[in-house]
Amino acid sequence: MIHFYHVTKRFDAYSTALHDVTFHIEKGEFVFLTGPSGAGKSTLLKLILRQMRPTEGQIVVNGRNLNAMKRSHLPYFRREIGMVFQDFKLIERMTIFENLSFILTAIGLSAKEHKKKAYGALRAVNLQHKINYYPLQLSGGEQQRVAIARALINDPLMLIADEPTGNLDPDLAQEVLEIFSDANLRGSTVLLATHDRDLIQRSHRRVIALDHGRIVDEKPATAEKPAARGESMFVNWS
Ligand SMILES: Nc1ncnc2c1ncn2[C@@H]1O[C@H](COP(=O)(O)OP(=O)(O)O)[C@@H](O)[C@H]1O
Ligand SMILES: [Mg+2]
C-alpha cells in the first residue's frame, strides 16, 4: 500500500531530511513511525501525500507512482486518504456538523447522507452530542477527536496521522489510539507518527524508527495483541 524505494529528501546542501529510506507497508497494517524531533517523520508523511517530492528514489502509494502522478489527479488520490495533524484546523465559525459535512460537499451526497455520515463519524469518537456546538465550545482533546472524525468520515483506505496525540494527556492519547485501532479493524491501513514511546510500547504494533533521516530500527508487530475489546464502538455508517 505504501512503498518507499531508496528515498532521499534534501532541502538544501545542509539539510537532508531523509536519507536512502526503503520500507513497505501492506494493506491493512497498523504501523508507528517514530524517532526524535527532526528525525524526518513529518517529511516522510508529506512525501506520501505528495505535498512534496523526493530528491531521489521512488514512492508508490496505493498502486500509484507518485513521481509520475499528474497534478490534476492529486485530489482523487488524496480523497482516499484520511489525514490527521497535530495542529488540526477546525473552522471556528462553523459548527462541528458543518466542519464535517464541509468535507463531504466535494463528493456530492444528499443532505440526509451528510447528516448520517457526520453523526456516525462523531459517534465513533463519542462526540455525537456535540454535533451542533462550535469548535471553541469544545476542549482541546474534543477538538482533536472531531479532527479525527473528519479524517474517518469517508472510510479512508489509508489513515496518515502526524503526532495526533501530541497535545493530549495519556488517557486521551490512549482513547485516540483506540479510535485508530477501530478504523484499522474496519480496513483502513494506518501510519501514525509519534515520539510517544509509552504509547508505542503499550500497543505491540509494528514500528519504523527514524533518526537523522535514516531508518535505524524496525520492529514487527509482536504476537501479544492489544487486549481484545468488546463490540466495536463504530456504527456502520456506510
Ligand atoms: N521545508 C523545509 N525546509 C528546510 N528544512 C526542512 C523543511 N522541513 C523539514 N526540514 C528539516 O528536515 C529535518 C526533518 O524534519 P521533520 O520531517 O519535520 O522531522 P520530524 O517530523 O521527525 O520532527 C529537520 O532537520 C528539519 O529542520
Ligand atoms: Mg514532525
PDB file of C-alpha atoms and ligand atoms in Angstrom:
ATOM      1  CA  MET A   1       0.000   0.000   0.000  1.00  0.00           C
ATOM      2  CA  ILE A   2       2.930   2.356   0.800  1.00  0.00           C
ATOM      3  CA  HIS A   3       6.310   1.612  -0.787  1.00  0.00           C
ATOM      4  CA  PHE A   4       9.481   3.694  -0.490  1.00  0.00           C
ATOM      5  CA  TYR A   5      12.471   2.731  -2.652  1.00  0.00           C
ATOM      6  CA  HIS A   6      15.740   4.449  -1.727  1.00  0.00           C
ATOM      7  CA  VAL A   7      14.058   7.747  -0.996  1.00  0.00           C
ATOM      8  CA  THR A   8      16.201  10.778  -0.207  1.00  0.00           C
ATOM      9  CA  LYS A   9      14.778  14.207   0.536  1.00  0.00           C
ATOM     10  CA  ARG A  10      17.220  17.081   0.603  1.00  0.00           C
ATOM     11  CA  PHE A  11      16.035  20.615   1.319  1.00  0.00           C
ATOM     12  CA  ASP A  12      19.412  22.239   0.709  1.00  0.00           C
ATOM     13  CA  ALA A  13      23.088  21.413   0.885  1.00  0.00           C
ATOM     14  CA  TYR A  14      22.998  21.300   4.699  1.00  0.00           C
ATOM     15  CA  SER A  15      19.658  19.664   5.346  1.00  0.00           C
ATOM     16  CA  THR A  16      18.922  16.083   4.308  1.00  0.00           C
ATOM     17  CA  ALA A  17      15.617  15.195   5.962  1.00  0.00           C
ATOM     18  CA  LEU A  18      15.540  11.607   4.651  1.00  0.00           C
ATOM     19  CA  HIS A  19      18.461   9.523   3.524  1.00  0.00           C
ATOM     20  CA  ASP A  20      18.061   6.405   1.365  1.00  0.00           C
ATOM     21  CA  VAL A  21      14.855   5.249   3.037  1.00  0.00           C
ATOM     22  CA  THR A  22      13.301   1.964   1.907  1.00  0.00           C
ATOM     23  CA  PHE A  23      10.276   0.331   3.533  1.00  0.00           C
ATOM     24  CA  HIS A  24       6.958  -1.301   2.644  1.00  0.00           C
ATOM     25  CA  ILE A  25       3.609  -1.125   4.374  1.00  0.00           C
ATOM     26  CA  GLU A  26       0.983  -3.598   3.235  1.00  0.00           C
ATOM     27  CA  LYS A  27      -2.749  -3.122   3.075  1.00  0.00           C
ATOM     28  CA  GLY A  28      -4.386  -3.466   6.483  1.00  0.00           C
ATOM     29  CA  GLU A  29      -1.251  -2.852   8.532  1.00  0.00           C
ATOM     30  CA  PHE A  30      -1.032  -0.504  11.514  1.00  0.00           C
ATOM     31  CA  VAL A  31       2.440   1.000  11.749  1.00  0.00           C
ATOM     32  CA  PHE A  32       4.024   3.517  14.088  1.00  0.00           C
ATOM     33  CA  LEU A  33       6.613   5.885  12.691  1.00  0.00           C
ATOM     34  CA  THR A  34       8.807   7.122  15.477  1.00  0.00           C
ATOM     35  CA  GLY A  35      12.021   8.992  16.201  1.00  0.00           C
ATOM     36  CA  PRO A  36      13.134  12.191  17.897  1.00  0.00           C
ATOM     37  CA  SER A  37      12.168  15.659  16.776  1.00  0.00           C
ATOM     38  CA  GLY A  38      13.857  16.450  13.466  1.00  0.00           C
ATOM     39  CA  ALA A  39      14.218  12.760  12.522  1.00  0.00           C
ATOM     40  CA  GLY A  40      12.229  13.196   9.322  1.00  0.00           C
ATOM     41  CA  LYS A  41       8.782  11.850  10.305  1.00  0.00           C
ATOM     42  CA  SER A  42       6.718  14.766   9.013  1.00  0.00           C
ATOM     43  CA  THR A  43       8.755  14.912   5.828  1.00  0.00           C
ATOM     44  CA  LEU A  44       8.076  11.223   5.207  1.00  0.00           C
ATOM     45  CA  LEU A  45       4.324  11.721   5.662  1.00  0.00           C
ATOM     46  CA  LYS A  46       4.308  14.755   3.373  1.00  0.00           C
ATOM     47  CA  LEU A  47       6.019  12.674   0.705  1.00  0.00           C
ATOM     48  CA  ILE A  48       3.275  10.031   0.991  1.00  0.00           C
ATOM     49  CA  LEU A  49       0.613  12.699   0.452  1.00  0.00           C
ATOM     50  CA  ARG A  50       2.702  14.217  -2.315  1.00  0.00           C
ATOM     51  CA  GLN A  51       2.767  17.535  -0.557  1.00  0.00           C
ATOM     52  CA  MET A  52       6.399  17.425  -1.626  1.00  0.00           C
ATOM     53  CA  ARG A  53       8.509  15.288  -3.960  1.00  0.00           C
ATOM     54  CA  PRO A  54      11.609  13.234  -3.171  1.00  0.00           C
ATOM     55  CA  THR A  55      15.027  14.399  -4.329  1.00  0.00           C
ATOM     56  CA  GLU A  56      15.884  10.800  -5.204  1.00  0.00           C
ATOM     57  CA  GLY A  57      14.059   7.482  -5.148  1.00  0.00           C
ATOM     58  CA  GLN A  58      10.586   6.186  -5.908  1.00  0.00           C
ATOM     59  CA  ILE A  59       7.375   6.226  -3.896  1.00  0.00           C
ATOM     60  CA  VAL A  60       4.374   4.063  -4.723  1.00  0.00           C
ATOM     61  CA  VAL A  61       1.169   4.648  -2.756  1.00  0.00           C
ATOM     62  CA  ASN A  62      -1.997   2.696  -3.413  1.00  0.00           C
ATOM     63  CA  GLY A  63      -0.529   1.389  -6.633  1.00  0.00           C
ATOM     64  CA  ARG A  64       0.444   4.808  -7.954  1.00  0.00           C
ATOM     65  CA  ASN A  65       3.931   6.019  -8.683  1.00  0.00           C
ATOM     66  CA  LEU A  66       3.909   9.453  -7.079  1.00  0.00           C
ATOM     67  CA  ASN A  67       6.768  10.789  -9.190  1.00  0.00           C
ATOM     68  CA  ALA A  68       4.693  10.178 -12.295  1.00  0.00           C
ATOM     69  CA  MET A  69       1.316  11.291 -10.970  1.00  0.00           C
ATOM     70  CA  LYS A  70      -0.193  14.313 -12.650  1.00  0.00           C
ATOM     71  CA  ARG A  71      -1.157  17.281 -10.523  1.00  0.00           C
ATOM     72  CA  SER A  72      -4.722  17.022 -11.831  1.00  0.00           C
ATOM     73  CA  HIS A  73      -5.033  13.569 -10.263  1.00  0.00           C
ATOM     74  CA  LEU A  74      -3.998  14.707  -6.765  1.00  0.00           C
ATOM     75  CA  PRO A  75      -7.497  15.479  -5.434  1.00  0.00           C
ATOM     76  CA  TYR A  76      -8.680  11.975  -6.388  1.00  0.00           C
ATOM     77  CA  PHE A  77      -5.571  10.422  -4.888  1.00  0.00           C
ATOM     78  CA  ARG A  78      -5.947  12.337  -1.600  1.00  0.00           C
ATOM     79  CA  ARG A  79      -9.642  11.607  -1.302  1.00  0.00           C
ATOM     80  CA  GLU A  80      -8.771   8.032  -0.333  1.00  0.00           C
ATOM     81  CA  ILE A  81      -6.513   9.197   2.472  1.00  0.00           C
ATOM     82  CA  GLY A  82      -7.631  10.432   5.882  1.00  0.00           C
ATOM     83  CA  MET A  83      -5.148  12.861   7.385  1.00  0.00           C
ATOM     84  CA  VAL A  84      -4.796  13.973  10.985  1.00  0.00           C
ATOM     85  CA  PHE A  85      -2.306  16.598  12.079  1.00  0.00           C
ATOM     86  CA  GLN A  86      -1.314  17.866  15.475  1.00  0.00           C
ATOM     87  CA  ASP A  87      -2.443  21.360  14.611  1.00  0.00           C
ATOM     88  CA  PHE A  88      -5.867  20.170  13.471  1.00  0.00           C
ATOM     89  CA  LYS A  89      -7.654  23.030  11.864  1.00  0.00           C
ATOM     90  CA  LEU A  90     -11.350  23.179  12.565  1.00  0.00           C
ATOM     91  CA  ILE A  91     -13.138  26.193  11.154  1.00  0.00           C
ATOM     92  CA  GLU A  92     -14.193  28.240  14.161  1.00  0.00           C
ATOM     93  CA  ARG A  93     -17.188  29.945  12.641  1.00  0.00           C
ATOM     94  CA  MET A  94     -18.706  26.611  11.587  1.00  0.00           C
ATOM     95  CA  THR A  95     -20.446  24.098  13.839  1.00  0.00           C
ATOM     96  CA  ILE A  96     -18.998  20.639  14.285  1.00  0.00           C
ATOM     97  CA  PHE A  97     -21.574  19.316  11.838  1.00  0.00           C
ATOM     98  CA  GLU A  98     -20.606  21.939   9.259  1.00  0.00           C
ATOM     99  CA  ASN A  99     -16.924  21.211   9.776  1.00  0.00           C
ATOM    100  CA  LEU A 100     -17.588  17.570   8.970  1.00  0.00           C
ATOM    101  CA  SER A 101     -20.079  17.935   6.143  1.00  0.00           C
ATOM    102  CA  PHE A 102     -17.827  20.508   4.512  1.00  0.00           C
ATOM    103  CA  ILE A 103     -15.531  17.602   3.621  1.00  0.00           C
ATOM    104  CA  LEU A 104     -18.422  15.774   2.004  1.00  0.00           C
ATOM    105  CA  THR A 105     -19.647  18.545  -0.295  1.00  0.00           C
ATOM    106  CA  ALA A 106     -16.987  17.723  -2.866  1.00  0.00           C
ATOM    107  CA  ILE A 107     -18.413  14.225  -3.232  1.00  0.00           C
ATOM    108  CA  GLY A 108     -21.963  15.298  -3.920  1.00  0.00           C
ATOM    109  CA  LEU A 109     -24.055  13.464  -1.320  1.00  0.00           C
ATOM    110  CA  SER A 110     -27.561  14.433  -0.260  1.00  0.00           C
ATOM    111  CA  ALA A 111     -28.130  16.483   2.898  1.00  0.00           C
ATOM    112  CA  LYS A 112     -29.586  13.424   4.592  1.00  0.00           C
ATOM    113  CA  GLU A 113     -26.468  11.396   3.818  1.00  0.00           C
ATOM    114  CA  HIS A 114     -24.287  14.220   5.163  1.00  0.00           C
ATOM    115  CA  LYS A 115     -26.127  14.116   8.448  1.00  0.00           C
ATOM    116  CA  LYS A 116     -25.898  10.346   8.690  1.00  0.00           C
ATOM    117  CA  LYS A 117     -22.178  10.245   7.927  1.00  0.00           C
ATOM    118  CA  ALA A 118     -21.335  13.147  10.233  1.00  0.00           C
ATOM    119  CA  TYR A 119     -23.326  11.583  13.051  1.00  0.00           C
ATOM    120  CA  GLY A 120     -21.715   8.194  12.511  1.00  0.00           C
ATOM    121  CA  ALA A 121     -18.210   9.643  12.485  1.00  0.00           C
ATOM    122  CA  LEU A 122     -18.909  11.599  15.672  1.00  0.00           C
ATOM    123  CA  ARG A 123     -20.303   8.521  17.387  1.00  0.00           C
ATOM    124  CA  ALA A 124     -17.050   6.784  16.615  1.00  0.00           C
ATOM    125  CA  VAL A 125     -15.213   9.365  18.691  1.00  0.00           C
ATOM    126  CA  ASN A 126     -18.004   9.620  21.255  1.00  0.00           C
ATOM    127  CA  LEU A 127     -18.967  13.199  20.488  1.00  0.00           C
ATOM    128  CA  GLN A 128     -22.321  12.831  18.787  1.00  0.00           C
ATOM    129  CA  HIS A 129     -23.917  15.051  21.450  1.00  0.00           C
ATOM    130  CA  LYS A 130     -21.669  17.943  20.378  1.00  0.00           C
ATOM    131  CA  ILE A 131     -22.751  17.944  16.747  1.00  0.00           C
ATOM    132  CA  ASN A 132     -24.254  21.444  16.907  1.00  0.00           C
ATOM    133  CA  TYR A 133     -21.524  23.042  19.015  1.00  0.00           C
ATOM    134  CA  TYR A 134     -18.809  25.337  17.716  1.00  0.00           C
ATOM    135  CA  PRO A 135     -15.147  24.255  17.975  1.00  0.00           C
ATOM    136  CA  LEU A 136     -14.307  26.801  20.676  1.00  0.00           C
ATOM    137  CA  GLN A 137     -17.021  25.337  22.899  1.00  0.00           C
ATOM    138  CA  LEU A 138     -15.063  22.064  22.977  1.00  0.00           C
ATOM    139  CA  SER A 139     -11.912  21.175  24.905  1.00  0.00           C
ATOM    140  CA  GLY A 140      -8.629  20.669  23.052  1.00  0.00           C
ATOM    141  CA  GLY A 141      -8.990  16.894  23.290  1.00  0.00           C
ATOM    142  CA  GLU A 142     -12.549  17.015  21.977  1.00  0.00           C
ATOM    143  CA  GLN A 143     -11.483  19.218  19.073  1.00  0.00           C
ATOM    144  CA  GLN A 144      -8.770  16.733  18.222  1.00  0.00           C
ATOM    145  CA  ARG A 145     -11.335  13.922  18.259  1.00  0.00           C
ATOM    146  CA  VAL A 146     -13.504  15.927  15.847  1.00  0.00           C
ATOM    147  CA  ALA A 147     -10.475  16.292  13.577  1.00  0.00           C
ATOM    148  CA  ILE A 148     -10.105  12.514  13.668  1.00  0.00           C
ATOM    149  CA  ALA A 149     -13.805  12.062  12.918  1.00  0.00           C
ATOM    150  CA  ARG A 150     -13.288  14.330   9.932  1.00  0.00           C
ATOM    151  CA  ALA A 151     -10.431  12.131   8.723  1.00  0.00           C
ATOM    152  CA  LEU A 152     -12.528   8.980   9.170  1.00  0.00           C
ATOM    153  CA  ILE A 153     -15.731  10.240   7.645  1.00  0.00           C
ATOM    154  CA  ASN A 154     -15.130   8.733   4.220  1.00  0.00           C
ATOM    155  CA  ASP A 155     -13.864   5.395   5.499  1.00  0.00           C
ATOM    156  CA  PRO A 156     -10.445   6.095   4.005  1.00  0.00           C
ATOM    157  CA  LEU A 157      -8.291   3.381   2.534  1.00  0.00           C
ATOM    158  CA  MET A 158      -5.417   4.851   4.476  1.00  0.00           C
ATOM    159  CA  LEU A 159      -5.067   6.969   7.599  1.00  0.00           C
ATOM    160  CA  ILE A 160      -1.987   9.132   7.951  1.00  0.00           C
ATOM    161  CA  ALA A 161      -1.538  10.890  11.293  1.00  0.00           C
ATOM    162  CA  ASP A 162       1.231  13.232  12.381  1.00  0.00           C
ATOM    163  CA  GLU A 163       1.571  13.391  16.184  1.00  0.00           C
ATOM    164  CA  PRO A 164      -2.199  13.102  16.632  1.00  0.00           C
ATOM    165  CA  THR A 165      -1.860  12.692  20.384  1.00  0.00           C
ATOM    166  CA  GLY A 166       0.769  15.383  20.848  1.00  0.00           C
ATOM    167  CA  ASN A 167      -1.400  17.729  22.876  1.00  0.00           C
ATOM    168  CA  LEU A 168      -3.367  15.136  24.809  1.00  0.00           C
ATOM    169  CA  ASP A 169      -2.918  13.675  28.284  1.00  0.00           C
ATOM    170  CA  PRO A 170      -2.105   9.930  28.427  1.00  0.00           C
ATOM    171  CA  ASP A 171      -5.697   8.750  28.937  1.00  0.00           C
ATOM    172  CA  LEU A 172      -6.958  10.733  25.989  1.00  0.00           C
ATOM    173  CA  ALA A 173      -3.988   9.643  23.906  1.00  0.00           C
ATOM    174  CA  GLN A 174      -4.950   6.024  24.612  1.00  0.00           C
ATOM    175  CA  GLU A 175      -8.525   6.777  23.608  1.00  0.00           C
ATOM    176  CA  VAL A 176      -7.398   8.340  20.354  1.00  0.00           C
ATOM    177  CA  LEU A 177      -5.228   5.322  19.674  1.00  0.00           C
ATOM    178  CA  GLU A 178      -8.253   3.074  20.111  1.00  0.00           C
ATOM    179  CA  ILE A 179     -10.154   5.127  17.553  1.00  0.00           C
ATOM    180  CA  PHE A 180      -7.346   4.471  15.083  1.00  0.00           C
ATOM    181  CA  SER A 181      -7.315   0.785  16.009  1.00  0.00           C
ATOM    182  CA  ASP A 182     -11.026   0.575  15.297  1.00  0.00           C
ATOM    183  CA  ALA A 183     -10.560   2.227  11.913  1.00  0.00           C
ATOM    184  CA  ASN A 184      -7.797  -0.291  11.243  1.00  0.00           C
ATOM    185  CA  LEU A 185     -10.092  -3.183  12.181  1.00  0.00           C
ATOM    186  CA  ARG A 186     -12.581  -1.819   9.696  1.00  0.00           C
ATOM    187  CA  GLY A 187      -9.974  -1.969   6.957  1.00  0.00           C
ATOM    188  CA  SER A 188      -8.010   1.288   6.915  1.00  0.00           C
ATOM    189  CA  THR A 189      -4.242   0.991   6.664  1.00  0.00           C
ATOM    190  CA  VAL A 190      -2.804   3.212   9.425  1.00  0.00           C
ATOM    191  CA  LEU A 191       0.524   5.033   9.621  1.00  0.00           C
ATOM    192  CA  LEU A 192       0.879   7.065  12.772  1.00  0.00           C
ATOM    193  CA  ALA A 193       3.885   9.266  13.519  1.00  0.00           C
ATOM    194  CA  THR A 194       4.598   9.844  17.186  1.00  0.00           C
ATOM    195  CA  HIS A 195       7.541  10.289  19.504  1.00  0.00           C
ATOM    196  CA  ASP A 196       5.471   8.965  22.433  1.00  0.00           C
ATOM    197  CA  ARG A 197       7.336   5.803  23.442  1.00  0.00           C
ATOM    198  CA  ASP A 198       4.790   4.749  26.070  1.00  0.00           C
ATOM    199  CA  LEU A 199       2.009   4.779  23.542  1.00  0.00           C
ATOM    200  CA  ILE A 200       4.039   2.612  21.176  1.00  0.00           C
ATOM    201  CA  GLN A 201       5.209   0.153  23.807  1.00  0.00           C
ATOM    202  CA  ARG A 202       1.723  -0.498  25.087  1.00  0.00           C
ATOM    203  CA  SER A 203       0.327  -1.329  21.679  1.00  0.00           C
ATOM    204  CA  HIS A 204       2.618  -4.093  20.281  1.00  0.00           C
ATOM    205  CA  ARG A 205       2.330  -2.747  16.746  1.00  0.00           C
ATOM    206  CA  ARG A 206       4.941  -2.678  14.034  1.00  0.00           C
ATOM    207  CA  VAL A 207       7.383   0.207  14.463  1.00  0.00           C
ATOM    208  CA  ILE A 208       9.624   2.010  11.986  1.00  0.00           C
ATOM    209  CA  ALA A 209      12.146   4.213  13.794  1.00  0.00           C
ATOM    210  CA  LEU A 210      13.895   7.128  12.117  1.00  0.00           C
ATOM    211  CA  ASP A 211      16.877   9.119  13.308  1.00  0.00           C
ATOM    212  CA  HIS A 212      18.598  11.846  11.352  1.00  0.00           C
ATOM    213  CA  GLY A 213      16.663  10.815   8.265  1.00  0.00           C
ATOM    214  CA  ARG A 214      17.622   7.144   8.318  1.00  0.00           C
ATOM    215  CA  ILE A 215      15.698   4.059   9.369  1.00  0.00           C
ATOM    216  CA  VAL A 216      17.554   2.954  12.486  1.00  0.00           C
ATOM    217  CA  ASP A 217      15.200   0.261  13.720  1.00  0.00           C
ATOM    218  CA  GLU A 218      12.274  -1.829  12.502  1.00  0.00           C
ATOM    219  CA  LYS A 219      10.208  -3.933  14.860  1.00  0.00           C
ATOM    220  CA  PRO A 220       7.484  -6.209  13.613  1.00  0.00           C
ATOM    221  CA  ALA A 221       4.191  -6.366  15.463  1.00  0.00           C
ATOM    222  CA  THR A 222       4.591  -8.657  18.459  1.00  0.00           C
ATOM    223  CA  ALA A 223       2.409 -11.694  18.992  1.00  0.00           C
ATOM    224  CA  GLU A 224       0.758 -10.150  22.002  1.00  0.00           C
ATOM    225  CA  LYS A 225      -2.171  -8.330  20.519  1.00  0.00           C
ATOM    226  CA  PRO A 226      -3.762  -5.330  22.172  1.00  0.00           C
ATOM    227  CA  ALA A 227      -6.397  -6.511  24.656  1.00  0.00           C
ATOM    228  CA  ALA A 228      -9.442  -7.679  22.791  1.00  0.00           C
ATOM    229  CA  ARG A 229     -12.135  -5.125  23.143  1.00  0.00           C
ATOM    230  CA  GLY A 230     -15.828  -5.779  23.116  1.00  0.00           C
ATOM    231  CA  GLU A 231     -18.016  -4.827  20.275  1.00  0.00           C
ATOM    232  CA  SER A 232     -16.569  -2.099  18.126  1.00  0.00           C
ATOM    233  CA  MET A 233     -17.826   1.308  19.122  1.00  0.00           C
ATOM    234  CA  PHE A 234     -18.135   2.123  15.456  1.00  0.00           C
ATOM    235  CA  VAL A 235     -21.517   2.177  13.905  1.00  0.00           C
ATOM    236  CA  ASN A 236     -21.730   1.177  10.328  1.00  0.00           C
ATOM    237  CA  TRP A 237     -22.326   4.474   8.629  1.00  0.00           C
ATOM    238  CA  SER A 238     -21.707   3.367   5.099  1.00  0.00           C
TER     239      SER A 238
HETATM  240  N1  LIG B   1      10.664  22.903   4.394  1.00  0.00           N
HETATM  241  C1  LIG B   1      11.853  22.635   4.933  1.00  0.00           C
HETATM  242  N2  LIG B   1      12.970  23.318   4.583  1.00  0.00           N
HETATM  243  C2  LIG B   1      14.176  23.012   5.103  1.00  0.00           C
HETATM  244  N3  LIG B   1      14.378  22.054   6.017  1.00  0.00           N
HETATM  245  C3  LIG B   1      13.310  21.351   6.429  1.00  0.00           C
HETATM  246  C4  LIG B   1      11.994  21.608   5.916  1.00  0.00           C
HETATM  247  N4  LIG B   1      11.132  20.736   6.507  1.00  0.00           N
HETATM  248  C5  LIG B   1      11.869  19.993   7.357  1.00  0.00           C
HETATM  249  N5  LIG B   1      13.171  20.349   7.317  1.00  0.00           N
HETATM  250  C6  LIG B   1      14.263  19.734   8.073  1.00  0.00           C
HETATM  251  O1  LIG B   1      14.225  18.348   7.846  1.00  0.00           O
HETATM  252  C7  LIG B   1      14.505  17.640   9.056  1.00  0.00           C
HETATM  253  C8  LIG B   1      13.373  16.691   9.374  1.00  0.00           C
HETATM  254  O2  LIG B   1      12.234  17.458   9.750  1.00  0.00           O
HETATM  255  P1  LIG B   1      10.818  16.803  10.060  1.00  0.00           P
HETATM  256  O3  LIG B   1      10.467  15.907   8.939  1.00  0.00           O
HETATM  257  O4  LIG B   1       9.881  17.907  10.378  1.00  0.00           O
HETATM  258  O5  LIG B   1      11.139  15.929  11.359  1.00  0.00           O
HETATM  259  P2  LIG B   1      10.159  15.362  12.497  1.00  0.00           P
HETATM  260  O6  LIG B   1       8.758  15.445  11.983  1.00  0.00           O
HETATM  261  O7  LIG B   1      10.633  13.977  12.746  1.00  0.00           O
HETATM  262  O8  LIG B   1      10.359  16.226  13.700  1.00  0.00           O
HETATM  263  C9  LIG B   1      14.765  18.680  10.104  1.00  0.00           C
HETATM  264  O9  LIG B   1      16.148  18.876  10.202  1.00  0.00           O
HETATM  265  C10 LIG B   1      14.080  19.901   9.559  1.00  0.00           C
HETATM  266  O10 LIG B   1      14.699  21.069  10.010  1.00  0.00           O
HETATM  267 MG    MG B   2       7.083  16.298  12.767  1.00  0.00          MG
END
